[in-house]
Short mmCIF file of C-alpha atoms in Angstrom, two decimals:
data_model
loop_
_atom_site.label_atom_id
_atom_site.label_comp_id
_atom_site.label_asym_id
_atom_site.label_seq_id
_atom_site.Cartn_x
_atom_site.Cartn_y
_atom_site.Cartn_z
CA MET A 1 10.58 -16.85 -36.47
CA THR A 2 12.01 -14.46 -39.07
CA LEU A 3 15.79 -14.21 -39.03
CA PRO A 4 17.01 -10.61 -38.87
CA GLN A 5 19.67 -9.77 -41.43
CA ARG A 6 20.98 -6.36 -40.39
CA VAL A 7 24.66 -5.95 -39.64
CA LEU A 8 26.24 -2.70 -38.39
CA LEU A 9 29.92 -2.69 -39.40
CA VAL A 10 32.21 -0.17 -37.68
CA ASP A 11 35.79 0.40 -38.86
CA ASP A 12 37.76 3.61 -39.29
CA GLU A 13 39.70 2.22 -42.28
CA GLU A 14 37.58 3.00 -45.32
CA GLU A 15 39.07 0.41 -47.71
CA LEU A 16 38.78 -2.44 -45.20
CA ARG A 17 35.28 -1.33 -44.27
CA ARG A 18 34.13 -1.32 -47.90
CA SER A 19 35.71 -4.65 -48.82
CA THR A 20 34.32 -6.41 -45.73
CA ALA A 21 30.83 -5.10 -46.44
CA GLN A 22 30.97 -6.25 -50.06
CA ALA A 23 32.13 -9.72 -49.00
CA LEU A 24 29.31 -10.05 -46.45
CA GLU A 25 26.71 -8.97 -48.98
CA LEU A 26 27.70 -11.98 -51.09
CA PHE A 27 26.39 -14.08 -48.19
CA ASP A 28 22.98 -12.31 -48.39
CA LEU A 29 23.65 -10.12 -45.35
CA THR A 30 22.45 -6.52 -45.22
CA VAL A 31 25.38 -4.40 -44.04
CA ASP A 32 25.41 -0.77 -42.94
CA THR A 33 28.90 0.69 -42.55
CA PHE A 34 30.12 3.39 -40.19
CA PRO A 35 33.54 5.09 -39.87
CA ASN A 36 32.96 5.68 -36.14
CA ALA A 37 30.85 4.23 -33.33
CA GLU A 38 28.77 7.24 -32.33
CA ASN A 39 26.03 6.74 -34.94
CA VAL A 40 25.78 3.03 -34.13
CA LEU A 41 24.53 3.84 -30.62
CA GLU A 42 21.63 5.80 -32.07
CA LEU A 43 20.47 2.69 -33.94
CA SER A 44 20.90 0.29 -31.03
CA GLY A 45 18.22 -0.49 -28.47
CA PHE A 46 15.78 -3.16 -27.35
CA GLY A 47 14.14 -3.33 -30.75
CA PHE A 48 17.37 -3.59 -32.77
CA ASP A 49 17.13 -6.75 -34.87
CA GLY A 50 20.74 -7.35 -35.89
CA VAL A 51 24.34 -7.54 -34.73
CA ILE A 52 27.26 -5.14 -34.43
CA VAL A 53 30.73 -5.86 -35.81
CA SER A 54 33.38 -3.40 -34.67
CA ASP A 55 37.14 -2.98 -34.76
CA ILE A 56 38.65 -2.54 -31.30
CA ARG A 57 41.27 0.09 -32.12
CA MET A 58 39.54 3.25 -33.36
CA PRO A 59 39.93 6.97 -32.61
CA GLY A 60 37.28 8.49 -30.40
CA LEU A 61 34.82 5.83 -29.25
CA ASP A 62 36.76 2.55 -29.45
CA GLY A 63 35.35 -0.96 -29.67
CA MET A 64 35.52 -1.70 -25.93
CA THR A 65 33.72 1.51 -25.05
CA LEU A 66 31.14 0.77 -27.74
CA LEU A 67 30.57 -2.67 -26.18
CA HIS A 68 29.92 -1.14 -22.76
CA ARG A 69 27.60 1.52 -24.15
CA VAL A 70 25.61 -1.01 -26.18
CA ARG A 71 25.23 -3.27 -23.14
CA GLU A 72 23.78 -0.34 -21.23
CA LEU A 73 21.09 -0.06 -23.92
CA ASP A 74 20.48 -3.80 -24.26
CA ALA A 75 22.83 -6.38 -22.79
CA GLU A 76 21.68 -9.00 -25.30
CA ILE A 77 22.67 -7.25 -28.54
CA PRO A 78 25.46 -9.39 -30.03
CA VAL A 79 28.69 -7.41 -30.42
CA ILE A 80 31.49 -9.04 -32.44
CA LEU A 81 34.91 -7.44 -32.02
CA VAL A 82 37.65 -7.53 -34.65
CA THR A 83 41.18 -7.51 -33.25
CA GLY A 84 44.76 -7.24 -34.35
CA HIS A 85 47.35 -9.73 -33.15
CA GLY A 86 48.30 -7.61 -30.16
CA ASP A 87 44.69 -7.18 -29.05
CA VAL A 88 43.85 -10.81 -28.31
CA GLN A 89 44.16 -10.42 -24.52
CA LEU A 90 41.93 -7.35 -24.73
CA ALA A 91 39.43 -9.30 -26.81
CA VAL A 92 39.36 -12.13 -24.24
CA LYS A 93 38.66 -9.51 -21.60
CA ALA A 94 35.82 -8.19 -23.79
CA MET A 95 34.34 -11.70 -23.97
CA ARG A 96 34.25 -11.80 -20.19
CA GLU A 97 32.48 -8.45 -20.24
CA GLY A 98 29.76 -9.54 -22.62
CA ALA A 99 31.06 -9.54 -26.20
CA TYR A 100 29.48 -12.23 -28.36
CA ASP A 101 32.73 -13.22 -30.10
CA PHE A 102 35.99 -11.84 -31.45
CA LEU A 103 37.97 -12.44 -34.64
CA GLU A 104 41.69 -11.97 -35.05
CA LYS A 105 42.93 -10.38 -38.26
CA PRO A 106 43.30 -11.63 -40.91
CA PHE A 107 40.08 -13.62 -41.16
CA THR A 108 38.14 -15.07 -44.08
CA PRO A 109 34.76 -13.65 -45.10
CA GLN A 110 33.26 -17.14 -44.69
CA HIS A 111 34.37 -17.29 -41.06
CA LEU A 112 33.00 -13.82 -40.28
CA ALA A 113 29.72 -14.58 -42.06
CA GLY A 114 29.34 -17.79 -40.05
CA VAL A 115 29.84 -16.00 -36.74
CA ILE A 116 27.39 -13.29 -37.79
CA ARG A 117 24.71 -15.82 -38.79
CA ARG A 118 24.94 -17.57 -35.40
CA ALA A 119 24.68 -14.20 -33.68
CA LEU A 120 21.66 -13.27 -35.82
CA GLU A 121 19.93 -16.51 -34.89
CA ARG A 122 20.53 -15.82 -31.23
CA ARG A 123 19.24 -12.26 -31.55
CA ALA A 124 16.13 -13.43 -33.40
CA LEU A 125 15.39 -15.93 -30.64
CA ILE A 126 15.80 -13.25 -27.96
CA LEU A 127 13.42 -10.87 -29.74
CA GLU A 128 10.89 -13.63 -30.33
CA ASN A 129 10.97 -14.67 -26.66
CA ARG A 130 10.46 -11.05 -25.61
CA ARG A 131 7.51 -10.66 -27.96
CA LEU A 132 5.87 -13.87 -26.79
CA ARG A 133 6.45 -13.00 -23.14
CA ALA A 134 5.00 -9.52 -23.56
CA VAL A 135 2.11 -10.18 -25.92
CA ALA A 136 1.02 -13.77 -25.59
CA GLY A 137 3.40 -15.40 -23.19
CA LYS A 138 3.30 -16.39 -19.57
CA ARG A 139 3.20 -13.64 -17.00
CA ASP A 140 5.95 -13.63 -14.43
CA ASP A 141 5.91 -11.68 -11.17
CA VAL A 142 7.36 -8.56 -12.79
CA GLU A 143 4.70 -8.52 -15.50
CA ALA A 144 1.93 -9.13 -12.98
CA ARG A 145 3.02 -6.00 -11.12
CA MET A 146 3.63 -3.92 -14.24
CA PRO A 147 1.27 -5.14 -16.96
CA GLY A 148 1.26 -3.71 -20.45
CA ARG A 149 1.85 -4.69 -24.06
CA THR A 150 3.39 -1.49 -25.35
CA GLN A 151 7.08 -1.53 -26.22
CA VAL A 152 7.99 0.90 -23.43
CA MET A 153 6.57 -1.56 -20.88
CA VAL A 154 8.29 -4.52 -22.50
CA ASP A 155 11.55 -2.56 -22.29
CA LEU A 156 10.86 -1.54 -18.68
CA ARG A 157 10.24 -5.11 -17.53
CA TYR A 158 13.34 -6.37 -19.33
CA ARG A 159 15.48 -3.66 -17.74
CA ILE A 160 14.08 -4.47 -14.28
CA ARG A 161 14.89 -8.16 -14.74
CA ALA A 162 18.42 -7.31 -15.93
CA ILE A 163 19.20 -4.82 -13.16
CA GLY A 164 17.27 -6.53 -10.37
CA ALA A 165 19.56 -9.56 -10.26
CA THR A 166 22.57 -7.33 -9.54
CA ASP A 167 23.69 -5.26 -6.56
CA ALA A 168 23.92 -2.05 -8.61
CA ASP A 169 22.62 1.12 -6.97
CA THR A 170 19.69 2.28 -9.06
CA LEU A 171 17.91 5.55 -9.77
CA VAL A 172 14.21 5.25 -10.68
CA ILE A 173 12.82 8.31 -12.47
CA GLY A 174 9.22 9.02 -13.42
CA ASP A 175 6.27 11.36 -13.05
CA THR A 176 3.96 11.34 -10.05
CA GLY A 177 1.80 8.24 -9.84
CA VAL A 178 3.60 6.10 -12.46
CA GLY A 179 4.59 3.42 -9.94
CA LYS A 180 8.20 4.20 -9.04
CA GLU A 181 7.89 2.43 -5.69
CA VAL A 182 6.38 -0.62 -7.43
CA VAL A 183 9.46 -0.73 -9.66
CA ALA A 184 11.77 -0.36 -6.66
CA ARG A 185 10.06 -3.21 -4.82
CA ALA A 186 10.25 -5.41 -7.91
CA LEU A 187 13.99 -4.70 -8.17
CA HIS A 188 14.39 -5.79 -4.55
CA ASP A 189 12.16 -8.85 -4.79
CA ILE A 190 14.02 -10.41 -7.71
CA SER A 191 17.44 -9.65 -6.23
CA PRO A 192 19.61 -11.90 -4.05
CA ARG A 193 18.56 -9.62 -1.17
CA ALA A 194 14.89 -10.54 -1.49
CA ASN A 195 14.81 -12.32 1.86
CA ARG A 196 16.28 -9.29 3.65
CA PRO A 197 14.45 -6.06 4.55
CA LEU A 198 13.43 -3.31 2.16
CA ILE A 199 13.52 -0.10 4.17
CA ALA A 200 11.66 2.80 2.56
CA ILE A 201 12.68 6.32 3.59
CA ASN A 202 10.63 9.31 2.50
CA CYS A 203 13.30 12.00 2.16
CA ALA A 204 10.67 14.74 2.13
CA ALA A 205 9.17 13.63 5.47
CA LEU A 206 12.32 13.23 7.55
CA PRO A 207 12.21 15.43 10.70
CA GLU A 208 14.88 18.11 10.28
CA THR A 209 16.02 18.04 13.91
CA LEU A 210 16.38 14.26 14.06
CA ILE A 211 17.27 13.44 10.46
CA GLU A 212 20.81 12.19 11.16
CA SER A 213 19.64 10.11 14.12
CA GLU A 214 16.86 8.60 11.99
CA LEU A 215 19.30 7.54 9.27
CA PHE A 216 22.58 6.85 11.08
CA GLY A 217 21.40 5.98 14.60
CA HIS A 218 22.93 7.27 17.86
CA GLU A 219 24.66 6.22 21.03
CA ALA A 220 23.27 6.85 24.50
CA GLY A 221 23.86 10.47 25.52
CA ALA A 222 24.57 11.63 21.97
CA PHE A 223 22.07 14.48 22.49
CA PRO A 224 19.49 15.46 25.12
CA GLY A 225 16.84 12.76 25.34
CA ALA A 226 19.01 9.99 23.86
CA LEU A 227 18.76 7.67 26.85
CA ARG A 228 19.80 4.49 25.07
CA PRO A 229 21.55 3.56 21.81
CA ARG A 230 19.40 3.22 18.71
CA TYR A 231 19.91 1.70 15.26
CA GLY A 232 19.24 4.05 12.37
CA LYS A 233 17.30 3.08 9.27
CA PHE A 234 20.50 2.47 7.29
CA GLU A 235 21.77 -0.04 9.83
CA HIS A 236 18.35 -1.64 10.20
CA ALA A 237 18.44 -2.55 6.50
CA ARG A 238 21.69 -4.55 6.77
CA GLY A 239 21.84 -7.15 4.04
CA GLY A 240 18.79 -5.69 2.32
CA THR A 241 17.76 -2.67 0.26
CA ILE A 242 17.24 0.97 1.18
CA LEU A 243 14.65 2.87 -0.86
CA LEU A 244 15.18 6.62 -0.80
CA ASP A 245 11.89 8.03 -1.98
CA GLU A 246 12.09 11.45 -3.66
CA ILE A 247 15.79 11.85 -3.02
CA SER A 248 15.71 15.36 -4.51
CA SER A 249 14.11 16.47 -1.23
CA MET A 250 17.13 15.39 0.85
CA PRO A 251 18.65 18.48 2.57
CA PHE A 252 21.78 19.70 0.80
CA ASP A 253 24.06 19.45 3.85
CA LEU A 254 22.99 15.84 4.42
CA GLN A 255 23.81 14.92 0.82
CA ALA A 256 27.55 15.14 1.52
CA LYS A 257 27.27 12.69 4.43
CA PHE A 258 25.12 10.36 2.37
CA LEU A 259 27.68 10.49 -0.46
CA ARG A 260 30.30 9.07 1.94
CA VAL A 261 27.92 6.24 2.84
CA LEU A 262 27.47 5.43 -0.86
CA GLN A 263 31.19 5.47 -1.55
CA GLU A 264 32.55 3.68 1.51
CA ARG A 265 29.53 1.65 2.68
CA VAL A 266 30.14 2.58 6.32
CA ILE A 267 28.24 4.73 8.78
CA THR A 268 29.10 6.39 12.07
CA ARG A 269 26.38 6.68 14.70
CA LEU A 270 25.90 10.04 16.39
CA GLY A 271 28.01 10.22 19.53
CA SER A 272 30.42 7.51 18.33
CA ASN A 273 33.81 7.43 16.62
CA GLU A 274 33.47 3.83 15.49
CA THR A 275 32.47 3.06 11.92
CA VAL A 276 29.87 0.38 11.20
CA PRO A 277 30.09 -1.60 7.92
CA LEU A 278 26.97 -1.29 5.82
CA ASP A 279 25.99 -4.11 3.46
CA VAL A 280 23.02 -2.63 1.58
CA ARG A 281 21.82 -1.76 -1.88
CA PHE A 282 20.45 1.74 -2.52
CA ILE A 283 17.50 2.48 -4.78
CA ALA A 284 16.44 6.12 -5.11
CA THR A 285 13.37 7.60 -6.79
CA SER A 286 12.78 11.05 -8.18
CA LYS A 287 9.94 12.78 -10.01
CA VAL A 288 12.13 15.73 -11.00
CA ASP A 289 15.11 15.97 -13.35
CA LEU A 290 18.09 15.66 -11.02
CA GLU A 291 20.45 17.13 -13.61
CA ALA A 292 18.30 20.27 -13.57
CA GLU A 293 18.48 20.23 -9.77
CA VAL A 294 22.26 20.00 -10.02
CA ALA A 295 22.32 22.98 -12.40
CA ALA A 296 20.15 24.94 -9.95
CA GLY A 297 22.52 24.17 -7.08
CA ARG A 298 19.99 22.12 -5.11
CA PHE A 299 21.56 18.69 -5.63
CA ARG A 300 25.16 17.55 -5.56
CA ALA A 301 26.57 16.49 -8.92
CA ASP A 302 28.93 13.94 -7.35
CA LEU A 303 26.00 12.33 -5.53
CA LEU A 304 23.99 12.06 -8.74
CA TYR A 305 26.86 10.46 -10.65
CA ARG A 306 27.59 8.04 -7.81
CA LEU A 307 23.93 7.10 -7.37
CA ASN A 308 22.85 6.47 -10.95
CA VAL A 309 24.96 3.37 -11.63
CA ALA A 310 21.79 2.12 -13.32
CA THR A 311 18.81 4.28 -14.24
CA VAL A 312 15.24 3.12 -14.83
CA HIS A 313 12.79 5.51 -16.51
CA VAL A 314 9.17 4.60 -15.71
CA PRO A 315 6.85 5.71 -18.56
CA SER A 316 3.76 7.82 -17.92
CA LEU A 317 0.34 6.72 -19.16
CA SER A 318 0.62 9.26 -21.97
CA GLN A 319 3.61 7.24 -23.24
CA ARG A 320 1.67 3.96 -23.10
CA ARG A 321 -1.88 4.92 -23.99
CA ALA A 322 -2.53 1.57 -25.66
CA ASP A 323 -2.22 -0.08 -22.25
CA ILE A 324 -4.87 2.06 -20.55
CA PRO A 325 -7.99 -0.07 -21.29
CA LEU A 326 -6.43 -3.37 -20.22
CA LEU A 327 -4.78 -1.76 -17.20
CA PHE A 328 -8.11 -0.24 -16.17
CA LEU A 329 -9.84 -3.62 -16.42
CA GLN A 330 -7.21 -5.14 -14.16
CA LEU A 331 -7.56 -2.32 -11.64
CA VAL A 332 -11.34 -2.80 -11.67
CA ARG A 333 -10.90 -6.50 -10.85
CA GLU A 334 -8.53 -5.65 -8.02
CA ALA A 335 -10.90 -3.01 -6.65
CA ALA A 336 -13.86 -5.42 -6.79
CA ALA A 337 -11.90 -7.98 -4.77
CA ARG A 338 -10.77 -5.31 -2.31
CA TYR A 339 -14.30 -4.04 -1.67
CA GLY A 340 -15.88 -7.51 -1.69
CA ARG A 341 -17.99 -6.81 -4.79
CA GLU A 342 -19.00 -9.13 -7.62
CA ASP A 343 -17.01 -8.97 -10.84
CA ILE A 344 -17.82 -5.72 -12.65
CA ILE A 345 -18.56 -5.70 -16.39
CA VAL A 346 -17.24 -2.39 -17.72
CA PRO A 347 -19.58 -0.97 -20.41
CA PRO A 348 -17.88 -0.40 -23.78
CA ASP A 349 -18.67 3.32 -23.76
CA VAL A 350 -17.01 3.71 -20.35
CA LEU A 351 -13.91 1.84 -21.49
CA SER A 352 -13.74 3.95 -24.64
CA LEU A 353 -13.89 7.17 -22.59
CA ILE A 354 -11.25 5.84 -20.22
CA ALA A 355 -8.96 5.09 -23.17
CA GLN A 356 -9.28 8.59 -24.60
CA ARG A 357 -8.88 10.59 -21.39
CA ASP A 358 -5.64 12.18 -20.28
CA TRP A 359 -4.39 10.88 -16.93
CA PRO A 360 -1.95 13.41 -15.47
CA GLY A 361 -1.99 11.46 -12.19
CA ASN A 362 -1.02 8.33 -14.12
CA VAL A 363 -1.68 4.88 -12.61
CA ARG A 364 -2.63 6.33 -9.23
CA GLU A 365 -5.38 8.43 -10.82
CA LEU A 366 -6.51 5.52 -12.99
CA ARG A 367 -6.76 3.31 -9.90
CA ASN A 368 -8.97 5.90 -8.22
CA ALA A 369 -11.25 5.88 -11.27
CA ALA A 370 -11.49 2.08 -11.08
CA ASP A 371 -12.40 2.31 -7.39
CA ARG A 372 -15.14 4.84 -8.14
CA LEU A 373 -16.60 2.60 -10.83
CA VAL A 374 -16.72 -0.37 -8.46
CA LEU A 375 -18.41 1.82 -5.83
CA GLY A 376 -21.13 2.80 -8.31
CA LEU A 377 -19.78 6.27 -9.09
CA ASP A 378 -18.87 7.88 -12.38
CA PRO A 379 -15.16 7.12 -12.81
CA GLY A 380 -14.70 10.59 -14.27
CA SER A 381 -16.79 12.91 -12.13
CA GLY A 382 -17.60 10.98 -8.97
CA GLU A 383 -21.38 11.35 -9.49
CA PRO A 384 -23.52 8.24 -8.91
CA GLY A 385 -24.18 6.26 -12.08
CA GLY A 386 -22.91 9.02 -14.32
CA ALA A 387 -20.89 6.80 -16.61
CA ALA A 388 -23.71 4.40 -17.26
CA LYS A 389 -26.32 6.96 -18.24
CA GLU A 390 -27.45 6.84 -21.85
CA ASN A 391 -27.06 10.02 -23.81
CA GLY A 392 -30.00 11.32 -25.74
CA GLY A 393 -30.00 11.38 -29.53
CA ARG A 394 -31.46 9.85 -32.62
CA LEU A 395 -31.35 6.13 -33.25
CA ALA A 396 -28.69 6.45 -35.97
CA GLU A 397 -26.47 8.44 -33.62
CA LYS A 398 -26.85 5.85 -30.87
CA VAL A 399 -26.07 3.01 -33.26
CA ALA A 400 -23.00 4.82 -34.57
CA ALA A 401 -21.80 5.58 -31.03
CA PHE A 402 -22.29 1.96 -30.02
CA GLU A 403 -20.43 0.72 -33.10
CA ARG A 404 -17.53 3.07 -32.51
CA ASN A 405 -17.26 2.12 -28.83
CA LEU A 406 -17.46 -1.58 -29.64
CA ILE A 407 -14.64 -1.36 -32.20
CA ALA A 408 -12.51 0.79 -29.88
CA THR A 409 -13.03 -1.63 -27.00
CA GLU A 410 -12.14 -4.68 -29.07
CA ILE A 411 -8.98 -3.00 -30.37
CA ALA A 412 -8.01 -2.21 -26.78
CA ALA A 413 -8.86 -5.71 -25.56
CA HIS A 414 -6.62 -7.26 -28.22
CA GLY A 415 -3.71 -4.94 -27.53
CA GLY A 416 -3.90 -3.21 -30.91
CA ALA A 417 -3.87 -6.39 -32.99
CA LEU A 418 -6.54 -5.94 -35.68
CA LYS A 419 -6.75 -9.44 -37.13
CA PRO A 420 -8.66 -10.97 -34.17
CA VAL A 421 -10.87 -7.88 -34.08
CA TYR A 422 -12.26 -8.17 -37.62
CA GLU A 423 -12.50 -11.95 -37.27
CA MET A 424 -14.46 -11.66 -34.02
CA LEU A 425 -16.77 -8.97 -35.45
CA GLY A 426 -17.36 -11.03 -38.61
CA ILE A 427 -16.27 -8.30 -41.00
CA SER A 428 -13.47 -8.02 -43.53
CA ARG A 429 -10.18 -6.28 -42.95
CA LYS A 430 -11.16 -3.58 -45.45
CA THR A 431 -14.49 -2.95 -43.69
CA LEU A 432 -12.73 -2.59 -40.34
CA TYR A 433 -10.27 -0.07 -41.79
CA GLU A 434 -13.11 1.91 -43.34
CA LYS A 435 -15.01 2.08 -40.04
CA MET A 436 -11.88 3.07 -38.17
CA GLN A 437 -11.38 5.89 -40.64
CA LYS A 438 -15.04 6.88 -40.36
CA TYR A 439 -14.92 7.12 -36.57
CA GLY A 440 -11.46 8.67 -36.37
CA LEU A 441 -9.99 5.63 -34.64
CA ASP A 442 -6.92 5.50 -36.86
CA LYS A 443 -5.63 8.76 -35.41
CA LYS A 444 -6.86 8.45 -31.82
CA MET A 445 -6.41 4.74 -31.22
CA LEU A 446 -3.48 3.86 -33.44
CA LYS A 447 -1.19 6.81 -33.95
CA SER A 448 -1.31 8.37 -30.50
CA SER A 449 -1.72 5.10 -28.67
CA GLN A 450 1.04 3.25 -30.54
CA PHE A 451 -1.33 0.50 -31.61
CA GLY A 452 -0.25 -1.73 -34.45
CA ASP A 453 -1.75 -3.94 -37.10
CA GLU A 454 -1.02 -7.58 -37.74
CA ASP A 455 0.21 -9.04 -40.95
CA GLU A 456 -1.10 -12.41 -42.09
CA SER A 457 1.53 -14.21 -40.03
CA GLY A 458 0.22 -12.63 -36.85
CA SER A 459 3.21 -10.39 -36.15
CA LEU A 460 2.69 -6.76 -35.26
CA VAL A 461 3.41 -4.16 -37.91
CA ASP A 462 2.82 -0.43 -38.04
CA PHE A 463 -0.52 0.75 -39.47
CA SER A 464 -0.73 4.01 -41.37
#
């Protein structure tokens, strides 16, 4: 495990900032200094390999606000706050809200360096555990549902685990077919409400004439045909989670009533004046930009800001192209089990084509392709046996095509790590690089797919 050394130091006093940085550099720490906190947020994130040291009292974005913003990006980035004598109570409050530590002025450089080193060790352990869990570690339930080795998937799973254990209302955003409902169900299943119902409501399919009755319920005689009282979907989910699928389709006049439910956690059945307490968590999904819908006057701004306490962005396949081959193999195994077929061996040329194709329908479209392959159809065109047909050509062309497909498949199978590829193929690292350049794999399989190379220690590094 390599100990990260980066320290982001934030202080609006230039002289103190410079002297602190110089003192820390004497302890072999790499320090970047900032007069304000805004630029620090741009450098923070799941991959940040250091710690943040910040004064509490600063103009603009102060230390407490910085702490909260950093925790939104990654709750496990260590933030060390520096306080004056009168700020100790505030610093204790910050510790309760997730700060790693605080130091009261004046402090010695040795003391600050010691706190930073402990924080760096903790951060290094966190990053190492994430890497092992994502690349070579044990799969938990979240990873089994959302497999993938790319960083965007590692970040997604971590965010789901962090948010899922809370009661925070959550907005899940992503293109069609990326698996927004899968994310929503994972959030519910790892929450304290897991043993209570998850009620899914398709906002686009609600009957206009009965929409309020469907959601809020009604008393007997509330309208013609209401012969007996009825629970609505909101009340039926008591103690559990309500999934509002495609919330952008909710009628505008209903959004105001739903906003009251979100704010007060009570409902009133049609035909009644009594309020009913509502103990639920709301998760909403959307395939469109809700801020754009707000600007167009089709969605209430106050509802958006009340709903997105936590936001989860689900990446499209174009953002995680390196995951496509392994994801396709998993979908093929699932399809074979579903249709009662023997295990299917996917030919290298088919897997190579799958990896290079665009998938505008995302995981849903990729799953359909896996089903077609299991049923003996071309996963691309739907024609019988199309993918398995050999193309004509000279022997040299066939050999070259086979070699290219074999290399591409092995790169995909090893998640972009090149060391096991050239060892398995019995060639040198240099030979593998030359063949990748010859077949254009460096651009198609590495750059666009976010693949990486391994150094001699086995850790992933960028290849260019």
